[in-house]
Tab-separated table of C-alpha atoms and ligand atoms in Angstrom:
chain	number	residue	atom	x	y	z
A	204	MET	CA	-2.699	12.674	9.055
A	205	LEU	CA	-0.983	15.533	10.731
A	206	PHE	CA	-2.813	14.093	14.093
A	207	SER	CA	-1.867	10.666	13.998
A	208	LEU	CA	1.887	11.936	13.485
A	209	LEU	CA	1.888	14.951	15.987
A	210	ILE	CA	1.111	11.470	19.050
A	211	ALA	CA	3.492	10.461	20.771
A	212	PRO	CA	4.932	7.123	18.423
A	213	ALA	CA	4.853	5.061	21.838
A	214	ALA	CA	1.446	6.101	22.905
A	215	ALA	CA	0.998	4.635	19.819
A	216	GLU	CA	2.878	0.980	19.895
A	217	ALA	CA	1.038	0.386	23.805
A	218	ALA	CA	-2.289	0.379	21.949
A	219	LEU	CA	-0.731	-2.463	19.390
A	220	PRO	CA	-1.504	-6.183	20.452
A	221	PRO	CA	2.371	-7.259	20.842
A	222	SER	CA	2.151	-9.969	18.342
A	223	ASN	CA	2.110	-6.995	15.604
A	224	PRO	CA	4.879	-4.590	15.828
A	225	GLY	CA	2.360	-1.953	13.252
A	226	THR	CA	3.622	-0.167	10.644
A	227	PRO	CA	6.202	1.975	9.922
A	228	PRO	CA	5.226	6.067	9.128
A	229	MET	CA	2.997	6.827	6.369
A	230	SER	CA	5.873	9.949	5.307
A	231	ASP	CA	8.196	11.620	7.399
A	232	SER	CA	6.681	14.932	7.068
A	233	PRO	CA	3.408	16.043	6.788
A	234	TRP	CA	3.751	18.197	4.170
A	235	SER	CA	6.036	16.098	1.552
A	236	LEU	CA	3.931	13.119	-0.562
A	237	LEU	CA	3.670	9.718	0.631
A	238	PRO	CA	7.223	7.795	-0.479
A	239	ALA	CA	6.450	6.724	-3.664
A	240	ALA	CA	7.287	2.952	-4.126
A	241	SER	CA	6.262	1.092	-7.462
A	242	ALA	CA	5.558	2.088	-10.913
A	243	ASN	CA	1.813	2.972	-10.940
A	244	ALA	CA	3.029	5.501	-7.513
A	245	GLU	CA	5.213	7.436	-9.369
A	246	ALA	CA	3.450	7.287	-12.697
A	247	LEU	CA	-0.387	8.595	-10.199
A	248	ASP	CA	2.262	11.942	-8.134
A	249	THR	CA	2.966	12.889	-11.861
A	250	LEU	CA	-1.094	13.193	-12.136
A	251	TYR	CA	-1.908	14.156	-9.054
A	252	ILE	CA	0.974	17.021	-9.250
A	253	PHE	CA	0.454	17.884	-12.841
A	254	PHE	CA	-3.280	18.683	-12.033
A	255	TRP	CA	-2.450	20.173	-8.343
A	256	ILE	CA	-0.412	23.081	-10.560
A	257	LEU	CA	-2.891	22.818	-13.011
A	258	CYS	CA	-5.587	23.733	-10.055
A	259	GLY	CA	-3.152	26.857	-8.771
A	260	ILE	CA	-2.600	28.317	-12.363
A	261	ALA	CA	-6.660	28.632	-12.378
A	262	PHE	CA	-7.485	29.453	-9.051
A	263	VAL	CA	-5.067	32.160	-9.369
A	264	GLY	CA	-6.040	33.106	-13.171
A	265	MET	CA	-9.867	33.947	-11.741
A	266	ILE	CA	-9.139	35.014	-8.519
A	267	GLY	CA	-6.177	36.989	-9.522
A	268	VAL	CA	-8.802	39.179	-12.888
A	269	GLN	CA	-11.549	39.131	-10.724
A	270	ALA	CA	-9.607	41.341	-7.653
A	271	TYR	CA	-8.869	43.218	-10.495
A	272	PHE	CA	-11.932	44.169	-12.490
A	273	MET	CA	-13.221	44.499	-8.480
A	274	TRP	CA	-10.513	47.721	-7.417
A	275	LYS	CA	-10.672	48.704	-12.030
A	276	TYR	CA	-14.474	48.615	-11.715
A	277	LYS	CA	-14.978	50.121	-7.927
A	278	LYS	CA	-18.042	52.447	-7.725
A	279	PRO	CA	-17.200	55.707	-8.703
A	280	ALA	CA	-16.416	58.433	-5.308
A	281	GLU	CA	-18.489	60.623	-6.960
A	282	GLY	CA	-21.393	60.542	-9.794
A	283	HIS	CA	-22.994	56.963	-11.364
A	284	ALA	CA	-21.021	54.443	-13.050
A	285	LYS	CA	-22.694	54.083	-16.500
A	286	THR	CA	-23.628	49.799	-16.685
A	287	SER	CA	-21.982	49.221	-20.346
A	288	PRO	CA	-24.044	48.064	-23.007
A	289	LEU	CA	-22.391	45.015	-23.909
A	290	THR	CA	-24.742	42.421	-23.950
A	291	HIS	CA	-22.193	39.177	-25.015
A	292	ASN	CA	-18.820	38.389	-26.828
A	293	GLY	CA	-19.233	35.282	-28.121
A	294	LYS	CA	-15.365	34.356	-29.336
A	295	LEU	CA	-14.281	35.348	-24.928
A	296	GLU	CA	-17.263	33.045	-24.217
A	297	PHE	CA	-15.775	30.435	-26.675
A	298	ILE	CA	-12.340	30.359	-25.419
A	299	TRP	CA	-13.042	30.283	-21.926
A	300	SER	CA	-15.055	27.131	-22.136
A	301	ALA	CA	-12.341	25.397	-24.754
A	302	ILE	CA	-9.470	26.351	-23.143
A	303	PRO	CA	-10.996	24.727	-19.510
A	304	THR	CA	-12.757	21.529	-22.097
A	305	PHE	CA	-8.613	21.054	-23.371
A	306	PHE	CA	-7.912	20.898	-20.044
A	307	PHE	CA	-10.761	18.015	-19.178
A	308	VAL	CA	-9.867	15.864	-21.951
A	309	ILE	CA	-6.387	15.599	-21.200
A	310	LEU	CA	-6.771	14.793	-17.324
A	311	PHE	CA	-10.205	12.465	-18.361
A	312	ALA	CA	-7.778	11.123	-20.483
A	313	TRP	CA	-4.224	10.784	-18.708
A	314	GLY	CA	-6.720	9.746	-16.068
A	315	GLU	CA	-8.110	7.015	-17.678
A	316	ILE	CA	-5.135	5.239	-19.384
A	317	GLU	CA	-3.237	5.045	-16.284
A	318	PHE	CA	-6.765	3.775	-14.630
A	319	MET	CA	-6.613	0.771	-17.326
A	320	LYS	CA	-2.832	-0.300	-16.850
A	321	GLN	CA	-3.767	-0.463	-13.122
A	322	ALA	CA	-6.578	-2.448	-13.875
A	323	THR	CA	-4.944	-5.296	-15.387
A	324	PRO	CA	-2.176	-7.164	-14.746
A	325	PRO	CA	0.505	-8.435	-16.836
A	326	PRO	CA	0.258	-12.197	-17.580
A	327	ASP	CA	3.322	-12.408	-16.294
A	328	ALA	CA	2.763	-12.033	-12.352
A	329	MET	CA	3.515	-13.612	-9.390
A	330	ASP	CA	0.845	-14.946	-8.067
A	331	VAL	CA	-0.065	-13.986	-3.632
A	332	ARG	CA	-3.463	-14.820	-2.193
A	333	VAL	CA	-4.775	-12.006	0.446
A	334	THR	CA	-7.045	-13.155	2.900
A	335	GLY	CA	-8.200	-10.438	5.231
A	336	GLN	CA	-10.357	-11.509	8.488
A	337	LYS	CA	-10.337	-9.943	12.009
A	338	TRP	CA	-8.422	-8.516	12.239
A	339	SER	CA	-4.766	-9.686	10.391
A	340	TRP	CA	-4.176	-10.165	6.735
A	341	THR	CA	-2.980	-13.704	5.805
A	342	ILE	CA	-0.915	-14.071	2.914
A	343	GLU	CA	0.042	-16.564	1.215
A	344	TYR	CA	3.060	-16.820	-0.988
A	345	PRO	CA	2.113	-20.128	-3.882
A	346	GLU	CA	5.645	-20.585	-4.500
A	347	VAL	CA	6.510	-21.664	-1.405
A	348	LYS	CA	4.496	-24.482	-0.666
A	349	GLY	CA	2.706	-23.888	2.999
A	350	CYS	CA	4.054	-20.691	3.908
A	351	SER	CA	1.573	-18.272	4.908
A	352	LEU	CA	2.737	-15.024	6.996
A	353	THR	CA	0.208	-12.970	8.939
A	354	ASN	CA	0.479	-9.067	8.630
A	355	ASP	CA	4.117	-9.377	5.951
A	356	LEU	CA	3.641	-8.936	2.423
A	357	TYR	CA	7.267	-9.281	0.505
A	358	VAL	CA	7.950	-8.062	-2.513
A	359	PRO	CA	10.783	-8.563	-5.441
A	360	VAL	CA	11.767	-5.135	-7.247
A	361	GLY	CA	11.253	-4.808	-10.495
A	362	LYS	CA	8.595	-8.143	-10.927
A	363	PRO	CA	5.040	-7.668	-11.769
A	364	MET	CA	3.674	-9.080	-8.164
A	365	ARG	CA	-0.428	-9.852	-8.559
A	366	LEU	CA	-2.657	-10.107	-5.226
A	367	THR	CA	-5.856	-12.049	-5.622
A	368	MET	CA	-7.646	-10.982	-2.180
A	369	THR	CA	-10.908	-11.730	-0.327
A	370	SER	CA	-12.186	-11.953	2.880
A	371	VAL	CA	-13.623	-14.979	5.446
A	372	ASP	CA	-15.817	-12.544	7.584
A	373	VAL	CA	-16.777	-8.286	6.608
A	374	ILE	CA	-15.808	-6.212	4.301
A	375	HIS	CA	-12.141	-4.948	4.666
A	376	SER	CA	-9.812	-2.472	2.069
A	377	PHE	CA	-6.037	-3.278	1.555
A	378	TYR	CA	-4.712	-0.374	1.280
A	379	LEU	CA	-1.065	0.023	0.266
A	380	PRO	CA	-0.387	3.830	1.001
A	381	ALA	CA	3.969	3.745	-0.792
A	382	PHE	CA	2.314	1.849	-3.961
A	383	ARG	CA	-1.276	4.268	-4.527
A	384	LEU	CA	-3.265	1.150	-4.654
A	385	LYS	CA	-6.130	0.593	-2.322
A	386	LYS	CA	-9.065	-2.182	-2.585
A	387	ASP	CA	-11.989	-2.860	-1.181
A	388	VAL	CA	-11.343	-7.134	0.156
A	389	VAL	CA	-14.909	-8.179	0.530
A	390	PRO	CA	-16.511	-11.884	1.442
A	391	GLY	CA	-17.655	-14.071	-1.320
A	392	ARG	CA	-15.636	-12.840	-4.084
A	393	TYR	CA	-12.209	-12.840	-5.364
A	394	THR	CA	-10.713	-8.883	-5.631
A	395	VAL	CA	-7.156	-8.099	-7.644
A	396	LEU	CA	-4.468	-5.851	-7.723
A	397	TRP	CA	-0.930	-5.027	-8.908
A	398	PHE	CA	2.043	-3.694	-9.201
A	399	GLU	CA	5.241	-3.768	-9.517
A	400	ALA	CA	8.269	-2.320	-6.689
A	401	THR	CA	10.330	0.255	-7.329
A	402	LYS	CA	12.727	1.020	-4.289
A	403	PRO	CA	14.076	-1.392	-1.733
A	404	GLY	CA	12.171	-0.231	1.544
A	405	LEU	CA	9.289	-0.786	4.441
A	406	TYR	CA	5.567	0.119	3.544
A	407	PRO	CA	2.682	0.902	5.452
A	408	LEU	CA	0.643	-1.307	4.712
A	409	MET	CA	-3.498	-1.028	6.716
A	410	CYS	CA	-7.270	-1.889	6.341
A	411	THR	CA	-9.066	1.131	5.770
A	412	GLU	CA	-12.905	-0.135	5.934
A	413	TYR	CA	-14.151	0.019	9.419
A	414	CYS	CA	-14.210	-3.247	10.238
A	415	GLY	CA	-14.573	-3.869	14.141
A	416	ASP	CA	-13.348	-3.645	17.059
A	417	GLU	CA	-9.561	-3.790	16.282
A	418	HIS	CA	-9.896	-1.828	12.904
A	419	SER	CA	-7.225	0.277	13.796
A	420	SER	CA	-5.514	-2.938	14.212
A	421	MET	CA	-5.266	-4.202	11.325
A	422	VAL	CA	-1.960	-2.907	9.886
A	423	GLY	CA	1.054	-4.913	8.291
A	424	ARG	CA	4.098	-4.102	6.449
A	425	VAL	CA	5.714	-4.466	2.527
A	426	HIS	CA	9.511	-5.808	2.665
A	427	VAL	CA	9.864	-4.314	-1.012
A	428	VAL	CA	13.725	-6.463	-0.867
A	429	ALA	CA	16.091	-7.265	-4.390
A	430	ALA	CA	14.806	-8.603	-6.871
A	431	GLU	CA	18.027	-11.292	-6.138
A	432	GLU	CA	17.511	-11.926	-2.586
A	433	TYR	CA	13.492	-12.581	-2.728
A	434	ASP	CA	13.800	-16.293	-3.089
A	435	ALA	CA	15.616	-16.230	-0.059
A	436	VAL	CA	14.482	-13.388	2.330
A	437	LEU	CA	11.169	-15.084	1.977
A	438	ALA	CA	11.961	-18.714	2.638
A	439	LYS	CA	13.178	-17.822	5.717
A	440	ALA	CA	10.671	-15.615	7.149
A	441	CYS	CA	8.019	-18.694	5.590
A	442	GLU	CA	9.969	-21.202	7.688
A	443	LEU	CA	8.522	-22.122	10.686
A	444	LYS	CA	10.566	-25.188	13.173
A	445	GLN	CA	11.341	-24.772	16.402
A	446	GLY	CA	15.486	-24.764	17.004
A	447	ASP	CA	17.657	-27.362	18.239
A	448	THR	CA	17.695	-25.459	21.914
A	449	GLU	CA	13.746	-23.730	21.509
A	450	SER	CA	11.990	-24.651	23.910
A	451	ALA	CA	7.667	-26.057	22.585
A	452	GLU	CA	7.136	-22.780	24.504
A	453	ASP	CA	9.254	-19.891	23.053
A	454	PHE	CA	8.937	-21.590	18.748
A	455	GLY	CA	4.595	-20.825	19.891
A	456	ALA	CA	5.624	-17.917	21.763
A	457	ARG	CA	6.591	-17.113	17.481
A	458	VAL	CA	3.739	-19.275	16.306
A	459	VAL	CA	1.178	-17.320	18.014
A	460	VAL	CA	3.162	-14.332	16.168
A	461	ARG	CA	3.171	-15.982	13.394
A	462	GLY	CA	-0.851	-16.560	13.494
A	463	GLY	CA	-1.494	-12.915	13.683
A	464	CYS	CA	-3.340	-14.916	17.035
A	465	ALA	CA	-2.755	-11.836	19.130
A	466	SER	CA	-5.549	-9.701	17.857
A	467	CYS	CA	-7.802	-11.352	20.237
A	468	HIS	CA	-5.846	-13.166	23.031
A	469	THR	CA	-4.160	-11.539	25.132
A	470	THR	CA	-1.471	-12.890	27.854
A	471	ASP	CA	-2.854	-10.406	30.760
A	472	GLY	CA	-6.503	-11.487	31.199
A	473	THR	CA	-8.119	-9.294	29.304
A	474	VAL	CA	-10.850	-10.778	27.327
A	475	LYS	CA	-11.432	-9.859	23.565
A	476	THR	CA	-13.239	-11.595	21.233
A	477	GLY	CA	-11.303	-14.289	21.829
A	478	PRO	CA	-10.636	-15.306	25.417
A	479	SER	CA	-7.063	-14.736	27.163
A	480	PHE	CA	-5.030	-16.797	27.287
A	481	LYS	CA	-4.166	-16.216	30.816
A	482	GLY	CA	-4.657	-19.205	32.770
A	483	LEU	CA	-6.352	-20.962	30.362
A	484	PHE	CA	-5.975	-24.234	30.613
A	485	GLY	CA	-7.179	-26.822	32.457
A	486	ARG	CA	-10.430	-24.906	33.005
A	487	THR	CA	-14.091	-25.988	33.537
A	488	GLU	CA	-16.130	-23.848	30.183
A	489	THR	CA	-19.418	-23.413	30.163
A	490	LEU	CA	-20.863	-23.443	26.017
A	491	ALA	CA	-23.650	-22.253	24.597
A	492	ASP	CA	-25.944	-25.045	24.544
A	493	GLY	CA	-25.112	-25.471	28.811
A	494	SER	CA	-22.827	-28.474	28.323
A	495	THR	CA	-19.391	-27.733	29.908
A	496	VAL	CA	-16.003	-28.648	28.268
A	497	THR	CA	-12.541	-28.539	29.867
A	498	ILE	CA	-10.351	-27.269	28.149
A	499	ASP	CA	-7.844	-29.302	27.726
A	500	GLU	CA	-4.735	-30.375	24.723
A	501	ASN	CA	-8.014	-31.704	22.525
A	502	TYR	CA	-9.565	-28.683	22.856
A	503	ILE	CA	-7.382	-26.348	22.661
A	504	ARG	CA	-6.410	-28.351	19.699
A	505	GLU	CA	-10.412	-28.853	17.340
A	506	SER	CA	-10.878	-24.493	18.356
A	507	ILE	CA	-7.826	-23.934	16.106
A	508	LEU	CA	-8.899	-26.423	12.984
A	509	GLU	CA	-12.249	-25.971	13.273
A	510	PRO	CA	-12.474	-22.763	16.000
A	511	ASN	CA	-17.083	-23.171	15.838
A	512	ALA	CA	-17.445	-26.462	16.522
A	513	LYS	CA	-17.334	-25.467	20.568
A	514	ILE	CA	-17.860	-22.253	21.887
A	515	VAL	CA	-17.924	-21.861	24.900
A	516	SER	CA	-20.977	-19.399	26.318
A	517	GLY	CA	-20.078	-15.172	25.879
A	518	PHE	CA	-18.066	-16.176	22.759
A	519	SER	CA	-19.283	-15.433	19.546
A	520	PRO	CA	-18.589	-17.781	15.803
A	521	GLN	CA	-15.828	-15.092	14.721
A	522	MET	CA	-12.303	-17.315	15.148
A	523	PRO	CA	-11.313	-17.958	10.949
A	524	SER	CA	-10.298	-21.773	10.930
A	525	PHE	CA	-5.915	-22.727	10.931
A	526	ALA	CA	-6.223	-26.111	9.592
A	527	GLY	CA	-3.671	-26.677	6.155
A	528	ARG	CA	-1.788	-23.046	7.653
A	529	PHE	CA	-0.079	-24.794	11.034
A	530	ASP	CA	1.038	-28.214	11.438
A	531	ASP	CA	1.020	-30.400	14.166
A	532	LYS	CA	4.561	-29.807	15.387
A	533	GLN	CA	3.103	-26.030	15.948
A	534	ILE	CA	0.366	-27.095	17.083
A	535	ALA	CA	1.638	-28.603	19.997
A	536	ALA	CA	4.255	-25.433	20.715
A	537	LEU	CA	0.905	-23.851	20.048
A	538	ILE	CA	-0.653	-25.756	22.939
A	539	ALA	CA	2.052	-25.700	25.723
A	540	TYR	CA	2.138	-22.182	24.943
A	541	ILE	CA	-1.415	-21.453	25.865
A	542	LYS	CA	-0.466	-23.917	28.453
A	543	ALA	CA	2.952	-21.383	29.586
A	544	GLN	CA	0.201	-18.650	30.922
A	545	LYS	CA	-0.782	-19.192	33.709
B	1059	CUA	CU1	-10.514	-4.620	8.373
B	1059	CUA	CU2	-10.631	-2.210	8.628
């Protein structure tokens, strides 16, 4: 944490793929608690501080008494110290067992209550689907038809939100530090998180399970907005239409950002998980079975909708399908964008 803050922000930025503007800093100072932006975070911070003070008191008490006894019962300069005839003290032993036990029970009950609250989403919570894949988060809002964002979670203040999460490839871990929440995202099953945001702002979102080469670029943003602005802000964020004066290529660039394509595809010729878009269009490639294919509109379209249909030799089947996420116009713009990367 401290270390990451010491690295110049510019250096951290450069390492991120261009389609991902990265994640806001965890906190302003390495000494302060992380910003707390949910009811859960505030409750856990109170518990944490209570625990911290308790440990502090116990530490000072024990080390203090030890130091005092070391001084008081040190070996005298001359003669021999007499060994105490006492073998035990029932009352004292009871007290030093009972007091810690009392505090342990408080900690257990308090922690258990908070854990149960966190484990049971309220029935009126708003649903959002989260899908982890190498190496981005797809966040879908069933309330807005066809809305699927990459690495951007929009949250209203004061309304409970439930995330139903899964993965299409390996285990990822969805982490919202400002909400003090983290849960594994596992292929083949759903895991659930819920929270109620309390403070508007921009907060980090990240993957905390090493999931491959670009694990560290699996970061995003949580936009907490006022409840009355939420619908408008979300609708605007979800909209993905070509502007009146926008070229197909420019629109395609926005589609690339929305899809998180740049975590695997560069435009400068560097080959990452997938081929670079540079000079891709019109090339002839060899597939794993030895047959050849020309990278044309049809091949690109098929590769977006059914990425595993024809994989060029040397690449592995890692790309998630974008069927249902991009419509025909968006795919056409994406093709125009790829064509333009000469
Ligand atoms: Cu996904 Cu690390």
